[in-house]
Tab-separated table of C-alpha atoms and ligand atoms in Angstrom:
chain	number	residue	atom	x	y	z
A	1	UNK	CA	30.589	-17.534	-20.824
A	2	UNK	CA	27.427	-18.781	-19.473
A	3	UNK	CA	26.204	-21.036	-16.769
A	4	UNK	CA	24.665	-24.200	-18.213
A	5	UNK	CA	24.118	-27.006	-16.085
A	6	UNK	CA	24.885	-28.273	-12.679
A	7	UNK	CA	25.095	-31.494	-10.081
A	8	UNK	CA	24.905	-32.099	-6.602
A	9	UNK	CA	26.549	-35.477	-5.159
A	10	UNK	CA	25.997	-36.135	-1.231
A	11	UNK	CA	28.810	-38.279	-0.052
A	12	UNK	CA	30.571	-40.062	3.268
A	13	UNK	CA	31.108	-39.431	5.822
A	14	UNK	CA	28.757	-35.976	5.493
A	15	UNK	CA	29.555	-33.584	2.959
A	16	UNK	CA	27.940	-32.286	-0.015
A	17	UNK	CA	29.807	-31.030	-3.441
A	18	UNK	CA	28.654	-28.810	-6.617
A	19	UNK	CA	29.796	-28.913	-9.787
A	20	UNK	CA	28.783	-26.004	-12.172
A	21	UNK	CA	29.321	-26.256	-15.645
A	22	UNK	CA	29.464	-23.587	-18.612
A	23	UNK	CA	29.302	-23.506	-21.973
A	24	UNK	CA	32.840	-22.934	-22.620
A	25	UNK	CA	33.857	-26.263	-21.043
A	26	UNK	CA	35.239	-25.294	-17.868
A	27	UNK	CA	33.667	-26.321	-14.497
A	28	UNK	CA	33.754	-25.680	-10.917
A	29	UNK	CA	33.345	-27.008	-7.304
A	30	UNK	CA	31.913	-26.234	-4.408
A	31	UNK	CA	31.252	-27.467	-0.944
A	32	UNK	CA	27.660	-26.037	0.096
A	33	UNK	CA	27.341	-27.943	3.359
A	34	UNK	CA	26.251	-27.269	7.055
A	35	UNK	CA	26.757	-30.744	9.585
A	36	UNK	CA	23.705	-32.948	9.663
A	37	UNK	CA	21.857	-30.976	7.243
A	38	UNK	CA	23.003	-31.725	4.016
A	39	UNK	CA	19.878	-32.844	1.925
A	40	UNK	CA	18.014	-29.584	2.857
A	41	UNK	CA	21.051	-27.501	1.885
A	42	UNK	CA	20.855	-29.482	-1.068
A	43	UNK	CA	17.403	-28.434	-2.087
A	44	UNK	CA	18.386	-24.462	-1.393
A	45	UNK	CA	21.407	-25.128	-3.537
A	46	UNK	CA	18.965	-26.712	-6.632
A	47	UNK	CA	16.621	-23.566	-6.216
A	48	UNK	CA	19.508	-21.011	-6.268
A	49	UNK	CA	21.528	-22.456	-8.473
A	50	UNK	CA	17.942	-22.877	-11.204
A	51	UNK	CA	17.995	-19.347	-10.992
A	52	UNK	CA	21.794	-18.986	-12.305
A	53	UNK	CA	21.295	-21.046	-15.337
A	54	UNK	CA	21.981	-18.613	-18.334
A	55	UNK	CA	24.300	-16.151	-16.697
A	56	UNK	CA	28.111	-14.901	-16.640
A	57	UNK	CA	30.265	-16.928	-13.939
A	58	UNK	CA	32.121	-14.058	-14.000
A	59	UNK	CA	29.860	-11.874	-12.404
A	60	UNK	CA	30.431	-13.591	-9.198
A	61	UNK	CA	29.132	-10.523	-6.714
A	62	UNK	CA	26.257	-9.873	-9.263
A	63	UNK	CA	25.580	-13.827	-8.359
A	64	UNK	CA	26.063	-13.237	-4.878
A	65	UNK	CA	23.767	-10.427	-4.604
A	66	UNK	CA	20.952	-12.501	-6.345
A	67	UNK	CA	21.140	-14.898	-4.192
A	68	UNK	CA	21.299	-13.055	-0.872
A	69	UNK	CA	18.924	-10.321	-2.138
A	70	UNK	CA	16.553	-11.559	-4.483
A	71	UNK	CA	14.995	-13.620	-1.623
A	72	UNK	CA	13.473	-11.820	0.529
A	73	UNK	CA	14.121	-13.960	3.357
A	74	UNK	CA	17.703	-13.973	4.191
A	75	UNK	CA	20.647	-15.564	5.798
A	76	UNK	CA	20.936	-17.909	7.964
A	77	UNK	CA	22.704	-21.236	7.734
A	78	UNK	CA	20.950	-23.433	5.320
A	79	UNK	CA	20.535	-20.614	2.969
A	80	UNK	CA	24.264	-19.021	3.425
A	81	UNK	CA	25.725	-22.802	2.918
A	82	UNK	CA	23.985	-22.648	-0.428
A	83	UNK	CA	25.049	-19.214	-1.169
A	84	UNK	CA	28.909	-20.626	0.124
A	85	UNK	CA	29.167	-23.869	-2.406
A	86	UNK	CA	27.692	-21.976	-4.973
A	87	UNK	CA	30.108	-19.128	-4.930
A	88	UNK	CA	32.877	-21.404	-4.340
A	89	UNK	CA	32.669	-22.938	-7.338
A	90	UNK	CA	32.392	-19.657	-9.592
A	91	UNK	CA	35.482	-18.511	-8.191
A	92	UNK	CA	36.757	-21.887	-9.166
A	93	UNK	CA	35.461	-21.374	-12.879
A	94	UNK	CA	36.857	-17.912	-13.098
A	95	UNK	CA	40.166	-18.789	-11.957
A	96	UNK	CA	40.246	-21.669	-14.066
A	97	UNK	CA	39.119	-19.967	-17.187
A	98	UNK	CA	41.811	-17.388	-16.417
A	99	UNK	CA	44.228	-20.025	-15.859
A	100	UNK	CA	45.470	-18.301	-12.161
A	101	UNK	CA	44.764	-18.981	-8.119
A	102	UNK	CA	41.427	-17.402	-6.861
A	103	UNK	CA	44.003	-15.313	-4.802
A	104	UNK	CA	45.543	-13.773	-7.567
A	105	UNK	CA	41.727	-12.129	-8.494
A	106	UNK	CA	41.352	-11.001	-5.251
A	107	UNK	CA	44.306	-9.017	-5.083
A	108	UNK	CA	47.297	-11.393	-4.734
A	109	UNK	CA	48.458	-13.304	-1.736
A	110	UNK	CA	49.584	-11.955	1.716
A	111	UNK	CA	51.096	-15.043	2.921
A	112	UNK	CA	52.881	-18.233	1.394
A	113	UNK	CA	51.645	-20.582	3.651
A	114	UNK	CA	49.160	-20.449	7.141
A	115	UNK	CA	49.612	-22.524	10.781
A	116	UNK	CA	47.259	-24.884	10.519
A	117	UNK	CA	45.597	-27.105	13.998
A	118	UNK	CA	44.538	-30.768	14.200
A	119	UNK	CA	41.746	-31.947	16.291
A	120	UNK	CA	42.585	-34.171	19.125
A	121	UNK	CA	40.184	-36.383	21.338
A	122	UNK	CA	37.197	-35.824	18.286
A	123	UNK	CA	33.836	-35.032	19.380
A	124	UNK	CA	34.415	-37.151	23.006
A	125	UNK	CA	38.010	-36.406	25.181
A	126	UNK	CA	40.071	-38.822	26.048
A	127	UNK	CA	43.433	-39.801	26.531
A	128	UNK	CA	44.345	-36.412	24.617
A	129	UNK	CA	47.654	-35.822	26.203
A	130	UNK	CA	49.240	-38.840	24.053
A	131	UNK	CA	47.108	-37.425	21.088
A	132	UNK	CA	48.351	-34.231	21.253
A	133	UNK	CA	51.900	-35.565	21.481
A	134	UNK	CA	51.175	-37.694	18.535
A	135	UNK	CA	49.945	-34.251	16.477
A	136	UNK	CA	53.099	-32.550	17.947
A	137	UNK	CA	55.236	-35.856	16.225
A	138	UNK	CA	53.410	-35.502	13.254
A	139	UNK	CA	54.716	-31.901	12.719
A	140	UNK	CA	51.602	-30.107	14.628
A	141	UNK	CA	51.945	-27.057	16.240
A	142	UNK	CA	48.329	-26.279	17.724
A	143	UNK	CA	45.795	-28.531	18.193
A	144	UNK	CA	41.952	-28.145	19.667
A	145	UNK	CA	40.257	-30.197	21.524
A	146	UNK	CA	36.011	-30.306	22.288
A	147	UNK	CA	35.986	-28.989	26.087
A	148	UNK	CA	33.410	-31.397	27.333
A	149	UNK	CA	30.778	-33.840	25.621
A	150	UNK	CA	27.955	-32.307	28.238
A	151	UNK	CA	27.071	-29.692	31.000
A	152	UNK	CA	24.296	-28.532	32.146
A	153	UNK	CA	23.494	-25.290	32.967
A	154	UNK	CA	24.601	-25.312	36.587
A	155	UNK	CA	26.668	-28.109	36.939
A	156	UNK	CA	29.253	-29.834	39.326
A	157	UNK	CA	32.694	-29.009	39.823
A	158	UNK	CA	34.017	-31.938	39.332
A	159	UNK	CA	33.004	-31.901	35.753
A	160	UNK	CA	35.133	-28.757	35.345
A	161	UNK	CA	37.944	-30.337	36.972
A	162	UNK	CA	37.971	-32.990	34.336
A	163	UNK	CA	37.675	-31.009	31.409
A	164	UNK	CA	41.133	-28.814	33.626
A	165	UNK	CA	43.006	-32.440	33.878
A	166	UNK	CA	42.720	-32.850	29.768
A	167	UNK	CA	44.087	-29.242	29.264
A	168	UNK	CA	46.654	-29.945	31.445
A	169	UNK	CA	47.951	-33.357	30.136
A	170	UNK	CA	48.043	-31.604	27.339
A	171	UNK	CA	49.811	-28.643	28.120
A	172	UNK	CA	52.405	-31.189	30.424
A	173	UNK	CA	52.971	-33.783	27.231
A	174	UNK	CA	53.718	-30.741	24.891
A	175	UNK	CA	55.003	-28.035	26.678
A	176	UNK	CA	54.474	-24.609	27.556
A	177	UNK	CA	54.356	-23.192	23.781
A	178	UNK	CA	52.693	-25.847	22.450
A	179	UNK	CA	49.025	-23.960	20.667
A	180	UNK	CA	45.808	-25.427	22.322
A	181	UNK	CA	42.459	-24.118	21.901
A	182	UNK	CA	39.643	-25.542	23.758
A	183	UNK	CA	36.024	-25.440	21.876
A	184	UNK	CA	33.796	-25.091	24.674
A	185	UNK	CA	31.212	-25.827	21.669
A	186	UNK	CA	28.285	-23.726	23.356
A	187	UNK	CA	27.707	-26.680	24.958
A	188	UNK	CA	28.478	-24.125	28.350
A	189	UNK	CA	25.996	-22.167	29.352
A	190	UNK	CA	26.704	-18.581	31.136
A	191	UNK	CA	27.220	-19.432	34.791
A	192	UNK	CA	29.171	-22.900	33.988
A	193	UNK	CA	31.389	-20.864	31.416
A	194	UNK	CA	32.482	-18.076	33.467
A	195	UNK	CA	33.878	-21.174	36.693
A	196	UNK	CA	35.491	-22.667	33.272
A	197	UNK	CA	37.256	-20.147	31.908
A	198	UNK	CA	38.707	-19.055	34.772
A	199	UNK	CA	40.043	-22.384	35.473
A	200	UNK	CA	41.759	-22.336	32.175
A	201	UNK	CA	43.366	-19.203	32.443
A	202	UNK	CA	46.596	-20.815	33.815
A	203	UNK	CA	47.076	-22.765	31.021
A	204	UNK	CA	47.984	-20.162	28.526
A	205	UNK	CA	45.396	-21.325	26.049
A	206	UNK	CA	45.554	-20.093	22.097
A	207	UNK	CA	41.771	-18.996	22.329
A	208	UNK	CA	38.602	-20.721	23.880
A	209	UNK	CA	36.163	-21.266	21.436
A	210	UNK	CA	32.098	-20.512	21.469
A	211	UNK	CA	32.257	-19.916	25.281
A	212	UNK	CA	28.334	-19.594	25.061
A	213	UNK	CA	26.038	-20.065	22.313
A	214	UNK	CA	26.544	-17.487	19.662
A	215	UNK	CA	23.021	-16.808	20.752
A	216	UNK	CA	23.980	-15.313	23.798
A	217	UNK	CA	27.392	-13.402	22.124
A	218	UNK	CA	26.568	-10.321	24.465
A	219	UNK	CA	27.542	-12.419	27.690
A	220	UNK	CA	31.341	-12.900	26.227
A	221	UNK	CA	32.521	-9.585	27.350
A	222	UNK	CA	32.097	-10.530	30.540
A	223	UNK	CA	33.795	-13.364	30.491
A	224	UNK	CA	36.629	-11.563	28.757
A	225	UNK	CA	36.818	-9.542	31.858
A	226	UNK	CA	37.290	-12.557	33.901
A	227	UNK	CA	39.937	-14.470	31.871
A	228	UNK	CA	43.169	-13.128	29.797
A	229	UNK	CA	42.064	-15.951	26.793
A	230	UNK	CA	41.405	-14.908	23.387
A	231	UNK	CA	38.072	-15.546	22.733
A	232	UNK	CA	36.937	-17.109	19.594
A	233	UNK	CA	33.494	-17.633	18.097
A	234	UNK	CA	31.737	-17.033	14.769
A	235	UNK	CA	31.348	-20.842	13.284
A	236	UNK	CA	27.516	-20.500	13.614
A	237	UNK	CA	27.189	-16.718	12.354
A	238	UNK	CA	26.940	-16.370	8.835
A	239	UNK	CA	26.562	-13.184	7.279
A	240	UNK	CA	28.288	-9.398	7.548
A	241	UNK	CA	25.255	-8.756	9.532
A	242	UNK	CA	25.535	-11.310	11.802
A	243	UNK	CA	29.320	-9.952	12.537
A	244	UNK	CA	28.293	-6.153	12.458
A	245	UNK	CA	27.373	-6.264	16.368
A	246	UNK	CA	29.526	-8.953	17.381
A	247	UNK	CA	32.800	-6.632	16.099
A	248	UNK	CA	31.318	-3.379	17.454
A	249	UNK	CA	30.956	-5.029	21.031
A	250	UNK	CA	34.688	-5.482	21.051
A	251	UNK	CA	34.045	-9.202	22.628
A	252	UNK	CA	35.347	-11.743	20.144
A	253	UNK	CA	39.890	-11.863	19.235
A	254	UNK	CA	38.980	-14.185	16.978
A	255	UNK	CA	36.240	-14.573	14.886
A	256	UNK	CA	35.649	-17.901	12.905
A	257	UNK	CA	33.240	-17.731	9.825
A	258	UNK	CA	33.265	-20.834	7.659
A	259	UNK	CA	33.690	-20.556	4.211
A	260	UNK	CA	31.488	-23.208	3.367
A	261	UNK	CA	28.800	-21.741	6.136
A	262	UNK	CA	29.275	-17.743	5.759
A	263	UNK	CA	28.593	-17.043	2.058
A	264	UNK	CA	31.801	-18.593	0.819
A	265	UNK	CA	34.472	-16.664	-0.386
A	266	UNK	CA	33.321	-13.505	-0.921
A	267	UNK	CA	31.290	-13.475	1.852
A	268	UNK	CA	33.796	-14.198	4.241
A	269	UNK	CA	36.698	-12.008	2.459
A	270	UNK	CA	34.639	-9.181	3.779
A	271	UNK	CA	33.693	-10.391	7.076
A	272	UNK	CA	37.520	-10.750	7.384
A	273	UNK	CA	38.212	-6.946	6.342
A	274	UNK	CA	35.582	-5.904	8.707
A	275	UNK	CA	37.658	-7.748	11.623
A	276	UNK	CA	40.423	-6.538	10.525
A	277	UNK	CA	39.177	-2.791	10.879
A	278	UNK	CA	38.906	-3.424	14.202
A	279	UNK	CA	42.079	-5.409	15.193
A	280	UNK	CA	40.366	-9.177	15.434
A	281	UNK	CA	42.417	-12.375	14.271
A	282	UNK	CA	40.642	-14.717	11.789
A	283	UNK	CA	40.934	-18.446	12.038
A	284	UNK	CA	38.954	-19.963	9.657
A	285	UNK	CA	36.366	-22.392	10.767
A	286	UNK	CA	36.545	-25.894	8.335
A	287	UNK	CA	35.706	-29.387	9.809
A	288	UNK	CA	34.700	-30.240	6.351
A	289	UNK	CA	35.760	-31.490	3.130
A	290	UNK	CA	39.123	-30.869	0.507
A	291	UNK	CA	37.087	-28.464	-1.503
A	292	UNK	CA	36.000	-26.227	1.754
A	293	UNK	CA	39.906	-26.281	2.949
A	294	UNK	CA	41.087	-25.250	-0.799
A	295	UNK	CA	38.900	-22.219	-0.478
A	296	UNK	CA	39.890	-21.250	3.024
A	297	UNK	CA	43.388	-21.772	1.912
A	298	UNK	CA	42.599	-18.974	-0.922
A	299	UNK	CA	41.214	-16.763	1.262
A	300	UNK	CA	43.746	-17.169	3.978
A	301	UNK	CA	46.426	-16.191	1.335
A	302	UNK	CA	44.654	-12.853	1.096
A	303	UNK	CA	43.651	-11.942	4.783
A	304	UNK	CA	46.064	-10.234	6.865
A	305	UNK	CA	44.771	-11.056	10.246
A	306	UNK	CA	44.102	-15.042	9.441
A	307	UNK	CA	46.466	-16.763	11.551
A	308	UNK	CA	45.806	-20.288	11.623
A	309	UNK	CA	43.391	-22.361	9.556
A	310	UNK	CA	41.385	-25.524	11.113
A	311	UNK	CA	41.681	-28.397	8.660
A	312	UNK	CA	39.457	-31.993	9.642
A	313	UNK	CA	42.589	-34.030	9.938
A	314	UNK	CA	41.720	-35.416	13.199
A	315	UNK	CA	37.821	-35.352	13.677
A	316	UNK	CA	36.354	-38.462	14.401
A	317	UNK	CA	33.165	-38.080	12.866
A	318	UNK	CA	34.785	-37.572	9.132
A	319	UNK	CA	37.398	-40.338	9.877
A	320	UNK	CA	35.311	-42.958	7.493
A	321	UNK	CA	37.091	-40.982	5.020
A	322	UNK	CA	40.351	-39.091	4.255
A	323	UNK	CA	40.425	-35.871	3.483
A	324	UNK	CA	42.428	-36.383	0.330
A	325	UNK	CA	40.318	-39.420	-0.596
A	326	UNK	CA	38.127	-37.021	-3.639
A	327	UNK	CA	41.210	-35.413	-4.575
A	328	UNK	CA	43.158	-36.358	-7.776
A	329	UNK	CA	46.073	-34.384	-6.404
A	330	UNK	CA	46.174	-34.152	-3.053
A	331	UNK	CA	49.730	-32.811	-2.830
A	332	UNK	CA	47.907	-29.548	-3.333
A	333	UNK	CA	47.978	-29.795	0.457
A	334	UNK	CA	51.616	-29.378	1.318
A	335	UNK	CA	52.069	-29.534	5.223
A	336	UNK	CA	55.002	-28.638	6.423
A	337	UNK	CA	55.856	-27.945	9.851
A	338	UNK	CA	52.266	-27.772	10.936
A	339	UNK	CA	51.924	-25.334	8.190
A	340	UNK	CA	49.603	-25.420	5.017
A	341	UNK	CA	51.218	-24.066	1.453
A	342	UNK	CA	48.869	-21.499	-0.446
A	343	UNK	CA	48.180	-23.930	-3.681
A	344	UNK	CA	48.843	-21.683	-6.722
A	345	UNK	CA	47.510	-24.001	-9.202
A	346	UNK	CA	44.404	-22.014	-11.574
A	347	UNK	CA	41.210	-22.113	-9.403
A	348	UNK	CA	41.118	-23.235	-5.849
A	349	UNK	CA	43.510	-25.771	-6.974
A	350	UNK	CA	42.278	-29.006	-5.828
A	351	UNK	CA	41.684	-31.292	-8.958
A	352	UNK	CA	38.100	-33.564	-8.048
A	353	UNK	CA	37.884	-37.173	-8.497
A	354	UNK	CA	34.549	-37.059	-10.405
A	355	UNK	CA	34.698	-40.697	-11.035
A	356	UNK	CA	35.100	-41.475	-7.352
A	357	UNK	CA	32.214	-38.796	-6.099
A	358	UNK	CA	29.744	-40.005	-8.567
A	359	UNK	CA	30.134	-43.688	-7.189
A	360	UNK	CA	30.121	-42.841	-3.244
A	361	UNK	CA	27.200	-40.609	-4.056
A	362	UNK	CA	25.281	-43.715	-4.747
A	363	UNK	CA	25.789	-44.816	-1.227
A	364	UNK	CA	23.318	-43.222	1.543
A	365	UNK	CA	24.777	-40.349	3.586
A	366	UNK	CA	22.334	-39.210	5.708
A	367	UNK	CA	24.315	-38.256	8.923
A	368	UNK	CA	22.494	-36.572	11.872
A	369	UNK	CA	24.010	-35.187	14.801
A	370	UNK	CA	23.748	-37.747	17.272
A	371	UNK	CA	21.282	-37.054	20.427
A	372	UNK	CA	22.985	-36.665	23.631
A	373	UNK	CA	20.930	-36.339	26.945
A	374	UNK	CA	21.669	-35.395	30.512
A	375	UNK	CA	21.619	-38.058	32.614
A	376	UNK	CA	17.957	-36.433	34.299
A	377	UNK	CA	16.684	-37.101	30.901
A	378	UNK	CA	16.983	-33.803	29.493
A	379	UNK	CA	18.427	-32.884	26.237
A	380	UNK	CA	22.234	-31.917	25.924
A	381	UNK	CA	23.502	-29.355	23.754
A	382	UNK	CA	25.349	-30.889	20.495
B	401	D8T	O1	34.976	-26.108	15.755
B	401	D8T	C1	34.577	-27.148	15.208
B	401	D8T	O2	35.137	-27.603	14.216
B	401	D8T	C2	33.349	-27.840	15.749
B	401	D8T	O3	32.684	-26.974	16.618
B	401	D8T	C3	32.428	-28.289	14.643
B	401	D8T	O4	32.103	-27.214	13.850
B	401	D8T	C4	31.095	-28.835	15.145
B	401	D8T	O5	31.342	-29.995	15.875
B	401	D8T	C5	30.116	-29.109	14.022
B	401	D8T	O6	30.661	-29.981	13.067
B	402	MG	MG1	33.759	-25.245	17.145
């Protein structure tokens, strides 16, 4: 089988799909993507995937290695969200042509189904006691929530005491075993982080999230020291490498590569053995779109320490459009008391509405980050 052709297709509200086709017929998909970024991870993805024209699908580490090695320069996000669609959607060939789940080639599943969490509150908190309760209706049995929209680096107390009010209506509307993480979003810097995480303590939270800027990773133990919380991070680290340190310090309980981010699947299958060598939970990181989610759903199937899988249900900034809205099937997704089913069908199982891509494609999706400032004038952390 060999790689012939392949398309791109930016569409709403900010994602970006593959589709790689072979000379045998069968294609894949991918979602090489990285927020507010798109078109230049679009232009990596057209020079990697040039070079792939002409060769097996099969050989999907051969393809990997390639890629990562063949470059010189390496890693980093735009590149590894290149690398991530592109290997996506050669597992989703190769499970296709062999007519099974991607799990099934990497060594069959460990898990029927995963805990997934909804976002409440999007990007900006409010009123997220009733949302919670809502998700909690719904079936939910975690959520996360965006600690603040902005602090800076010393800041007042009374901005902490806000973001402790939301964790507590929260906590109050849905009860004392009711999963809430709180994504401080690196939007904390060191001495603002420590005062915060100490507050939250009480609240028995499921992790905090990015407590500083990945950036500054050697600063979590510290905080660790001051606060019982599982501490979560890894959405903006992409590589093995970037984990190697992060897992020797001991820091991180969780660590969150994105599949679509981190190399893709067999990327992040490793980064997930690695974490698992030394006793650190996996929640994969996945804001994004159906074809992201289907291949964190295939990994999660074959990671032991994976616990709970983020799914964009819930963010405002993708709620122009439905997760399901590309998807011919979506009842690949079975929830079920706030719990995702492993899809078995061949590939990573979600079916794409081609028709449907190709004609939102033609719209403009250009989305940016928006950019916040402090109210001195100086820029906030997105
Ligand atoms: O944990 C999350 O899902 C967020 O931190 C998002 O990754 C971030 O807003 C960029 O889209
Ligand atoms: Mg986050």
């Amino acid at each position: 089988m060999k790689i012939t052709n392949y398309e791109t297709f930016a569409v709403p509200p900010r994602w970006l799909f593959l589709k790689v086709e072979t000379d045998e017929g069968v294609s894949g998909w991918g979602e090489p993507v990285i927020e507010g970024r798109a078109a230049t991870v679009e232009a990596a993805v057209h020079e990697l995937m040039d070079s792939l024209i002409g060769s097996d699908p099969f050989r999907i580490e051969d393809a990997w290695e390639k890629m990562y090695r063949s470059g010189f320069y390496r890693g980093g996000p735009i590149l590894m969200s290149a690398i991530a669609g592109i290997d996506q959607a050669l597992w989703d060939i190769k499970g296709k042509a062999l007519g099974q789940p991607v799990y099934e080639l990497m060594g069959g599943a460990v898990r029927d189904s995963i805990k997934v969490y909804s976002w409440v509150g999007g990007d900006r908190p409010s009123n997220v006691g009733e949302a919670a309760l809502e998700r909690k209706n719904a079936g939910f049995t975690a959520i996360k929530m965006n600690a603040t929209e902005e602090l800076q680096m010393i800041d007042s107390y009374e901005k902490i005491q806000e973001v402790v009010e939301r964790v507590k209506a929260i906590r109050e509307a849905c009860g004392p075993y009711f999963g809430i993480a709180v994504d401080f979003h690196g939007r904390v810097h060191k001495p603002m982080a420590k005062v915060l995480a100490k507050e939250l303590e009480p609240y028995n939270l499921m992790f905090i999230e990015e407590p500083v800027l990945p950036e500054n990773n050697e600063e979590l133990g510290k905080i660790g020291q001051l606060s019982k919380t599982p501490i979560a991070t890894g959405e903006r680290m992409f590589t093995r490498w970037d984990f190697k340190k992060l897992l020797e310090s001991g820091d991180a309980d969780v660590i969150q590569p994105d599949l679509s981010h981190a190399g893709g699947i067999t990327e992040c299958k490793k980064i997930a053995s690695m974490a698992e060598a030394y006793d650190v939970a996996v929640a994969f990181h996945c804001p994004l779109g159906p074809i992201a989610l289907a291949a964190c759903l295939q990994v999660d199937a074959t990671v032991y320490n994976a616990f709970i899988q983020e799914q964009s249900l819930g963010i405002h900034y993708n709620a122009s459009n439905d997760l399901l809205d590309y998807v011919k099937n979506p009842e690949v997704f079975e929830y079920e008391n706030g719990m995702v089913k492993i899809p078995s069908l061949p590939g990573l199982g979600v079916e794409v509405n081609e028709e449907l891509v190709r004609e939102k494609a033609k719209e403009t999706t250009n989305w940016h980050n928006p950019v916040w400032r402090h109210e001195d004038g100086s820029i906030a952390e997105w």
